Coordinates of C-alpha atoms in Angstrom, one line a residue:
M1 CA 0.0 0.0 0.0
T2 CA 1.3 3.5 -0.8
Y3 CA 0.8 6.2 1.8
T4 CA 0.4 9.8 0.7
N5 CA 1.8 12.7 2.7
K6 CA -1.0 15.1 3.7
I7 CA 1.0 18.2 3.3
T8 CA 2.9 17.7 0.0
G9 CA 0.8 15.0 -1.6
L10 CA 3.9 12.9 -2.3
P11 CA 4.1 9.1 -1.5
S12 CA 5.4 8.6 2.1
T13 CA 7.8 5.9 0.8
F14 CA 9.3 8.3 -1.6
L15 CA 9.8 10.9 1.1
L16 CA 11.4 8.4 3.4
L17 CA 13.8 7.5 0.7
V18 CA 14.6 11.1 0.2
I19 CA 15.1 11.8 3.9
L20 CA 17.3 8.8 4.4
A21 CA 19.4 9.6 1.4
L22 CA 19.9 13.1 2.7
L23 CA 20.9 11.8 6.1
S24 CA 23.5 9.6 4.4
G25 CA 25.0 12.8 3.0
C26 CA 25.5 11.0 -0.3
D27 CA 28.5 9.4 1.3
S28 CA 29.9 6.9 -1.3
S29 CA 31.3 4.6 1.3
A30 CA 28.0 4.3 3.1
T31 CA 26.1 3.7 -0.2
E32 CA 28.6 1.1 -1.4
A33 CA 28.5 -0.7 2.0
A34 CA 24.7 -0.8 1.9
H35 CA 24.8 -2.0 -1.7
S36 CA 27.0 -4.9 -0.9
L37 CA 24.9 -5.8 2.1
A38 CA 28.0 -6.8 4.0
T39 CA 27.7 -8.5 7.4
D40 CA 29.2 -5.5 9.3
A41 CA 26.4 -3.3 7.8
A42 CA 23.6 -5.5 9.4
P43 CA 23.5 -3.5 12.7
A44 CA 23.3 -0.2 10.8
L45 CA 20.5 -1.7 8.7
D46 CA 18.6 -2.7 11.8
Q47 CA 19.0 0.7 13.3
L48 CA 17.8 2.3 10.0
A49 CA 14.7 0.1 10.1
A50 CA 14.0 0.9 13.7
E51 CA 14.2 4.7 13.0
L52 CA 11.9 4.2 10.0
E53 CA 9.3 2.5 12.3
K54 CA 9.0 5.8 14.2
L55 CA 7.6 7.6 11.2
P56 CA 3.8 7.8 11.0
E57 CA 1.9 5.4 8.8
L58 CA 4.9 3.1 8.4
E59 CA 4.6 -0.5 9.8
Q60 CA 7.5 -2.7 10.8
Q61 CA 7.6 -4.8 7.6
S62 CA 7.3 -1.7 5.4
A63 CA 10.2 0.0 7.3
E64 CA 12.4 -3.1 6.8
R65 CA 11.6 -3.1 3.1
V66 CA 12.4 0.6 2.8
A67 CA 15.7 0.1 4.7
R68 CA 16.7 -2.8 2.4
H69 CA 15.8 -0.7 -0.6
I70 CA 17.9 2.2 0.5
A71 CA 20.8 -0.1 1.3
A72 CA 20.6 -1.6 -2.1
S73 CA 20.2 1.7 -4.0
S74 CA 23.0 3.0 -6.2
R75 CA 24.9 6.2 -5.6
E76 CA 23.1 7.9 -8.5
D77 CA 19.7 7.1 -7.0
A78 CA 20.9 8.6 -3.7
V79 CA 22.0 11.8 -5.5
K80 CA 18.6 12.0 -7.1
L81 CA 16.9 11.5 -3.8
A82 CA 19.0 14.2 -2.2
D83 CA 18.1 16.6 -5.1
A84 CA 14.4 15.7 -4.6
I85 CA 14.4 16.5 -0.9
R86 CA 16.1 19.8 -1.5
A87 CA 13.4 20.7 -4.0
V88 CA 10.7 19.7 -1.6
K89 CA 12.2 21.7 1.3
A90 CA 12.7 24.8 -1.0
A91 CA 9.2 24.7 -2.4
P92 CA 6.6 26.9 -0.5
R93 CA 4.0 25.0 1.5
S94 CA 0.6 24.5 0.1
S95 CA -1.5 27.6 1.1
N96 CA -4.8 25.9 0.8
V97 CA -5.2 25.6 4.6
E98 CA -3.9 29.1 5.3
K99 CA -6.3 30.7 2.8
R100 CA -9.3 28.9 4.4
P101 CA -11.4 31.5 6.2
V102 CA -11.1 31.5 10.0
P103 CA -14.4 31.5 11.9
I104 CA -14.7 34.3 14.4
T105 CA -17.2 36.4 16.3
T106 CA -17.2 40.1 16.5
R107 CA -18.8 42.9 18.6
P108 CA -18.9 46.6 17.7
A109 CA -16.8 49.0 19.7
I110 CA -19.3 51.1 21.7
Q111 CA -19.3 54.5 23.5
G112 CA -20.2 54.6 27.2
D113 CA -19.0 55.2 30.7
I114 CA -16.5 53.1 32.7
S115 CA -15.4 53.4 36.3
S116 CA -12.5 52.4 38.4
Y117 CA -13.2 50.6 41.7
Y118 CA -11.7 49.9 45.1
K119 CA -12.6 46.4 45.9
T120 CA -13.0 44.8 49.3
N121 CA -15.2 42.2 51.0
A122 CA -17.9 42.6 53.6
T123 CA -20.8 40.8 55.3
L124 CA -24.3 42.2 54.8
E125 CA -26.1 43.3 57.9
V126 CA -29.7 44.6 58.6
D127 CA -30.1 48.3 59.1
K128 CA -32.0 47.9 62.5
D129 CA -31.9 44.8 64.7
A130 CA -33.0 44.5 68.3
D131 CA -34.4 42.3 71.1
I132 CA -37.7 43.6 72.3
V133 CA -38.0 43.2 76.1
S134 CA -40.9 43.6 78.6
R135 CA -40.6 46.6 80.8
V136 CA -42.9 45.3 83.6
S137 CA -43.4 41.9 85.2
G138 CA -46.6 39.8 84.8
L139 CA -48.2 37.0 82.9
V140 CA -48.4 37.1 79.1
K141 CA -52.1 37.6 78.2
T142 CA -52.1 37.9 74.4
I143 CA -49.6 37.5 71.6
T144 CA -50.7 39.3 68.4
V145 CA -47.9 38.5 66.0
E146 CA -45.9 35.5 64.9
E147 CA -42.4 34.9 63.5
G148 CA -42.1 36.2 59.9
D149 CA -44.9 38.8 60.3
E150 CA -44.2 42.3 59.0
V151 CA -45.0 45.1 61.6
E152 CA -45.1 48.8 61.5
A153 CA -43.6 51.1 64.2
G154 CA -45.9 51.2 67.2
A155 CA -47.8 48.0 66.3
V156 CA -49.0 45.9 69.3
L157 CA -46.9 42.8 69.7
L158 CA -47.9 41.4 73.1
E159 CA -50.1 42.2 76.1
I160 CA -49.4 41.5 79.7
E161 CA -52.2 41.0 82.3
N162 CA -52.7 44.6 83.6
D163 CA -55.4 44.4 86.4
E164 CA -52.8 45.1 89.1
Y165 CA -51.4 48.0 87.2
K166 CA -54.9 49.5 86.7
H167 CA -55.5 49.4 90.4
R168 CA -52.2 51.1 91.0
V169 CA -53.3 53.9 88.7
T170 CA -56.6 54.2 90.6
L171 CA -54.9 54.2 94.0
A172 CA -52.4 56.8 92.8
S173 CA -55.1 59.0 91.4
A174 CA -57.1 58.9 94.6
K175 CA -54.1 59.8 96.6
T176 CA -53.3 62.7 94.3
Q177 CA -56.8 64.0 94.5
N178 CA -56.7 63.9 98.3
L179 CA -53.4 65.8 98.5
K180 CA -54.7 68.3 96.0
S181 CA -57.7 69.1 98.2
R182 CA -55.5 69.4 101.3
R183 CA -53.2 71.7 99.5
A184 CA -56.2 73.9 98.5
R185 CA -57.5 74.0 102.1
L186 CA -54.1 75.1 103.5
K187 CA -53.9 77.8 100.9
A188 CA -57.3 79.2 101.9
L189 CA -56.3 79.6 105.6
T190 CA -54.7 82.7 106.9
D191 CA -51.1 82.9 108.0
D192 CA -52.0 83.0 111.7
L193 CA -53.7 79.6 111.3
V194 CA -51.2 77.7 109.1
S195 CA -47.4 78.1 108.8
A196 CA -45.5 78.5 105.6
Q197 CA -43.8 75.2 106.2
E198 CA -47.1 73.3 106.3
R199 CA -48.0 74.9 103.0
E200 CA -44.7 73.8 101.5
T201 CA -45.1 70.3 102.8
A202 CA -48.6 70.1 101.3
E203 CA -47.3 71.3 98.0
T204 CA -44.5 68.8 98.0
D205 CA -46.7 65.9 98.9
Y206 CA -49.1 66.8 96.1
N207 CA -46.3 67.0 93.5
T208 CA -45.0 63.6 94.6
A209 CA -48.4 62.1 94.3
V210 CA -48.8 63.4 90.8
A211 CA -45.4 61.9 89.9
E212 CA -46.4 58.6 91.4
M213 CA -49.6 58.6 89.4
E214 CA -47.8 59.3 86.2
L215 CA -45.4 56.4 86.9
A216 CA -48.4 54.1 87.6
K217 CA -49.9 55.1 84.2
L218 CA -46.6 54.6 82.5
S219 CA -46.3 51.1 84.0
L220 CA -49.8 50.4 82.9
S221 CA -48.8 51.4 79.3
Y222 CA -45.9 49.0 79.4
T223 CA -48.2 46.1 79.7
T224 CA -48.7 46.5 76.0
V225 CA -45.5 45.7 74.2
R226 CA -45.1 47.7 70.9
A227 CA -42.7 47.6 68.0
P228 CA -40.1 50.4 68.3
F229 CA -39.5 50.4 64.5
A230 CA -41.0 48.8 61.4
G231 CA -39.6 45.4 60.5
K232 CA -40.1 41.7 60.6
I233 CA -40.5 39.4 63.6
V234 CA -37.5 37.1 63.4
Q235 CA -38.1 35.2 66.7
R236 CA -40.8 34.9 69.3
M237 CA -39.3 34.0 72.7
V238 CA -42.4 33.7 75.0
D239 CA -45.8 31.9 75.1
P240 CA -49.2 32.9 76.4
G241 CA -49.5 32.4 80.1
Q242 CA -45.7 32.6 80.7
K243 CA -44.5 34.9 83.4
V244 CA -42.1 37.6 82.3
G245 CA -40.1 40.0 84.3
N246 CA -38.5 43.4 83.8
D247 CA -36.1 43.3 80.8
T248 CA -37.2 39.8 79.7
P249 CA -36.7 39.4 75.9
V250 CA -40.0 38.6 74.2
F251 CA -39.3 39.2 70.5
H252 CA -36.4 39.7 68.1
L253 CA -37.2 42.3 65.5
S254 CA -35.2 43.2 62.4
D255 CA -35.6 45.8 59.7
F256 CA -35.0 44.2 56.3
R257 CA -36.0 47.1 54.1
S258 CA -32.4 48.0 53.6
L259 CA -29.1 46.1 54.2
L260 CA -25.8 47.5 55.3
A261 CA -22.2 46.6 54.5
K262 CA -19.5 48.1 56.7
V263 CA -16.1 48.2 54.9
Y264 CA -12.7 49.7 55.6
V265 CA -10.8 51.5 52.8
P266 CA -7.3 52.9 52.8
S267 CA -6.9 56.5 53.9
K268 CA -5.5 57.5 50.5
E269 CA -9.0 56.9 49.1
F270 CA -10.6 59.4 51.5
K271 CA -10.6 62.2 48.8
N272 CA -12.7 59.9 46.5
L273 CA -15.4 59.1 49.1
K274 CA -18.6 61.1 49.7
I275 CA -22.1 60.6 51.0
D276 CA -24.6 59.0 48.4
Q277 CA -21.7 57.9 46.2
G278 CA -22.5 54.8 44.1
V279 CA -21.3 51.4 45.2
N280 CA -21.6 48.0 43.5
L281 CA -21.9 44.8 45.6
V282 CA -21.5 41.3 44.1
L283 CA -23.0 38.5 46.1
D284 CA -20.6 35.6 46.7
S285 CA -23.4 33.0 46.7
S286 CA -25.1 33.9 43.4
K287 CA -22.8 36.4 41.7
E288 CA -25.8 38.8 41.4
V289 CA -24.9 42.5 41.4
M290 CA -26.7 45.0 43.6
K291 CA -26.6 48.8 43.6
G292 CA -25.8 50.6 46.9
R293 CA -24.8 54.0 48.2
I294 CA -22.4 55.3 50.8
K295 CA -24.6 56.2 53.8
L296 CA -21.9 57.1 56.3
V297 CA -18.2 58.0 56.2
S298 CA -16.2 58.0 59.4
P299 CA -14.6 61.4 60.1
I300 CA -11.5 59.8 61.5
I301 CA -8.8 57.4 60.3
D302 CA -8.0 54.3 62.4
P303 CA -4.4 54.9 63.4
A304 CA -3.8 51.2 63.9
T305 CA -4.8 50.1 60.4
G306 CA -4.7 53.4 58.4
T307 CA -8.2 52.8 57.1
I308 CA -11.5 54.7 57.1
K309 CA -14.8 53.0 58.0
I310 CA -17.6 53.5 55.5
T311 CA -21.2 52.2 55.7
V312 CA -22.9 51.2 52.5
E313 CA -26.7 51.0 52.3
V314 CA -28.5 48.7 49.8
S315 CA -32.2 49.5 49.5
D316 CA -33.1 47.3 46.5
Y317 CA -31.8 43.7 46.5
P318 CA -32.8 40.2 45.2
A319 CA -35.4 38.4 47.1
N320 CA -33.1 35.5 48.0
T321 CA -30.6 37.9 49.7
R322 CA -30.2 37.5 53.5
P323 CA -28.3 39.2 56.3
G324 CA -25.0 37.4 56.7
D325 CA -24.4 37.0 52.9
F326 CA -20.8 37.6 51.9
S327 CA -20.3 40.1 49.1
E328 CA -17.5 41.9 47.2
V329 CA -17.9 45.6 47.6
Q330 CA -16.8 47.7 44.7
V331 CA -16.5 51.4 45.6
I332 CA -16.5 53.6 42.6
T333 CA -13.5 55.9 42.8
D334 CA -13.5 57.5 39.4
T335 CA -15.6 57.5 36.2
H336 CA -14.6 58.2 32.6
P337 CA -17.7 59.2 30.6
N338 CA -18.3 58.7 26.9
V339 CA -15.2 56.7 26.0
V340 CA -14.6 53.9 23.5
L341 CA -15.3 50.5 25.1
V342 CA -14.7 46.9 23.8
P343 CA -15.3 43.6 25.4
R344 CA -12.5 42.9 27.8
F345 CA -11.6 39.5 26.5
A346 CA -11.1 41.0 23.0
V347 CA -7.8 42.5 24.1
I348 CA -4.8 40.1 23.9
T349 CA -1.1 40.5 24.7
D350 CA 1.3 40.0 21.8
H351 CA 5.0 40.6 22.1
D352 CA 4.5 43.0 25.1
E353 CA 1.8 44.9 23.2
Q354 CA -1.9 45.2 23.9
V355 CA -3.5 44.1 20.6
V356 CA -7.1 44.0 19.2
F357 CA -8.0 42.4 15.9
I358 CA -10.5 44.3 13.7
A359 CA -12.7 42.8 11.0
A360 CA -12.1 45.1 8.1
E361 CA -14.7 45.9 5.4
D362 CA -13.3 43.2 3.1
D363 CA -13.7 40.6 6.0
T364 CA -10.0 40.3 6.6
A365 CA -8.2 40.6 9.9
E366 CA -6.5 43.9 10.9
R367 CA -4.1 43.8 13.8
R368 CA -4.4 47.0 15.9
P369 CA -2.0 47.9 18.8
V370 CA -4.1 49.7 21.4
E371 CA -3.7 51.6 24.7
I372 CA -5.9 50.6 27.6
G373 CA -7.5 52.8 30.2
Y374 CA -9.9 51.5 32.9
T375 CA -11.2 47.9 32.8
D376 CA -14.1 46.2 34.6
D377 CA -15.6 42.8 34.5
D378 CA -17.0 43.2 31.0
H379 CA -15.3 46.1 29.2
A380 CA -11.9 47.7 28.5
E381 CA -11.5 51.4 27.8
I382 CA -9.6 52.0 24.6
T383 CA -7.8 55.4 24.7
S384 CA -6.2 55.0 21.2
G385 CA -6.3 52.6 18.3
I386 CA -10.0 52.0 17.8
K387 CA -13.1 54.0 16.9
V388 CA -16.7 53.6 17.9
G389 CA -18.6 51.2 15.6
E390 CA -15.6 49.2 14.3
R391 CA -16.0 45.4 14.4
V392 CA -13.8 43.9 17.2
V393 CA -13.0 40.2 17.1
V394 CA -14.0 38.7 20.4
K395 CA -13.6 34.9 19.6
G396 CA -11.0 33.3 17.5
Q397 CA -8.6 36.2 17.6
R398 CA -5.6 34.2 18.8
R399 CA -5.6 32.3 15.5
L400 CA -5.4 35.5 13.4
E401 CA -2.6 37.4 11.6
N402 CA -2.7 40.6 9.7
G403 CA -4.7 39.9 6.5
T404 CA -6.2 36.6 7.5
I405 CA -9.5 35.9 5.7
L406 CA -12.4 35.8 8.2
K407 CA -15.7 34.0 8.4
I408 CA -17.9 36.0 10.7
L409 CA -20.3 33.7 12.6
D410 CA -21.8 36.4 14.8
D411 CA -21.4 40.2 14.4
G412 CA -23.3 41.1 17.6
S413 CA -26.0 43.0 15.8
K414 CA -28.5 42.2 18.6
A415 CA -26.2 43.3 21.3
P416 CA -26.9 46.6 23.2
E417 CA -25.0 49.5 21.7
V418 CA -24.6 51.8 24.7
S419 CA -23.0 51.1 28.0
Q420 CA -23.9 53.4 30.9
G421 CA -21.3 53.4 33.6
A422 CA -21.4 50.0 35.3
P423 CA -20.4 46.7 33.8
E424 CA -23.0 44.8 31.8
S425 CA -23.2 42.1 34.5
Q426 CA -24.4 44.8 36.9
K427 CA -27.5 45.5 34.8
K428 CA -28.8 41.9 35.1
K429 CA -29.9 41.9 38.7
R430 CA -33.3 40.9 39.7
P431 CA -35.5 43.4 41.7
G432 CA -36.0 42.8 45.4
P433 CA -39.3 41.7 46.8
K434 CA -42.3 44.0 46.7
G435 CA -42.2 46.6 49.4
Y436 CA -38.4 46.3 50.0
K437 CA -37.5 49.3 47.9
R438 CA -37.1 52.4 50.1
K439 CA -39.4 55.2 49.0

């Protein structure tokens, strides 16, 4: 069987003859020794056959036949073979493969905004979180809410039996009324019948009784436990009929309408921080992106760490987000508006140059050295080398050279043409649950 070389189209046996003839260097002594098939040439012949077996598509028997053929060939044949291999090596390679179009994908260079970020990590916390405690002792009479319920500020959560406290108010009221009457009688008497000290004592007793009555009313009001702020009941800690004392925790209440992330940034970034400044947060669990704002900036620098504490507030977040979620916080420190943007992975490094390949109008590749500005997760800013609207190769660019014929599989005609500030991945977040967006 004759094997054909895939590159040159020549029979493999012929190429092997040519190669081995060249390796022999057309040495007459080697050719004559092989021709005579002397006994001392047998090891060389075996080595020649072994080397031939390493070539592709050549089996052992074929290799041995080729070796014997070379050994038996004349010097003139060896010279012809050497000339043939020189011609093969000098001839240009077939360009059929190189001229075959290279499949690629393109995206248009767009105009938009891009920002630089300071990135750090933080754990999300609720804005308000507290244990609600009873402020008087007694038996739990009624529980009006359960775990998971949404409550408004001032809503009734629990009632404690209050008969005793009502009687205390009645008793304090009667005592106050009695002392008020006594004070009035003493004021009506003349100075020769009552002393000034008696009048002062009566006045003091009356004021004390009024204060005691107000305290009794206040204790009575404490028998109704109310929510100090709007939020969600996270935990109920008591049951009806249970006795509670002063400062006994009865509920755990959290405000989930906004989440906070407390982060520490280097003091050198202080000049780039301000209240209400935009911040991006990427959830570690789902990689979803949320928008936040700087709520508080500490007025001091921690001398131990050289950092500034900032508090980031997130008012609109995905429904599956919970306090305790870990996130990457991206503080926007600077923004370049209306610049040329290309997909970040379109930029490659070639010989210490940042390079982008452009699909020219004739569907050939054009190599463009570029200068890079800011980059984010999706885009790279091009400060020179590319204009808005040019077709940038985003897939297959590593197989290209200047002038390579292109087969464009996808030109990104359905892709959005304008980028506004944040990375595209940041525009794919899902809205938070209804009612969770701060008005």
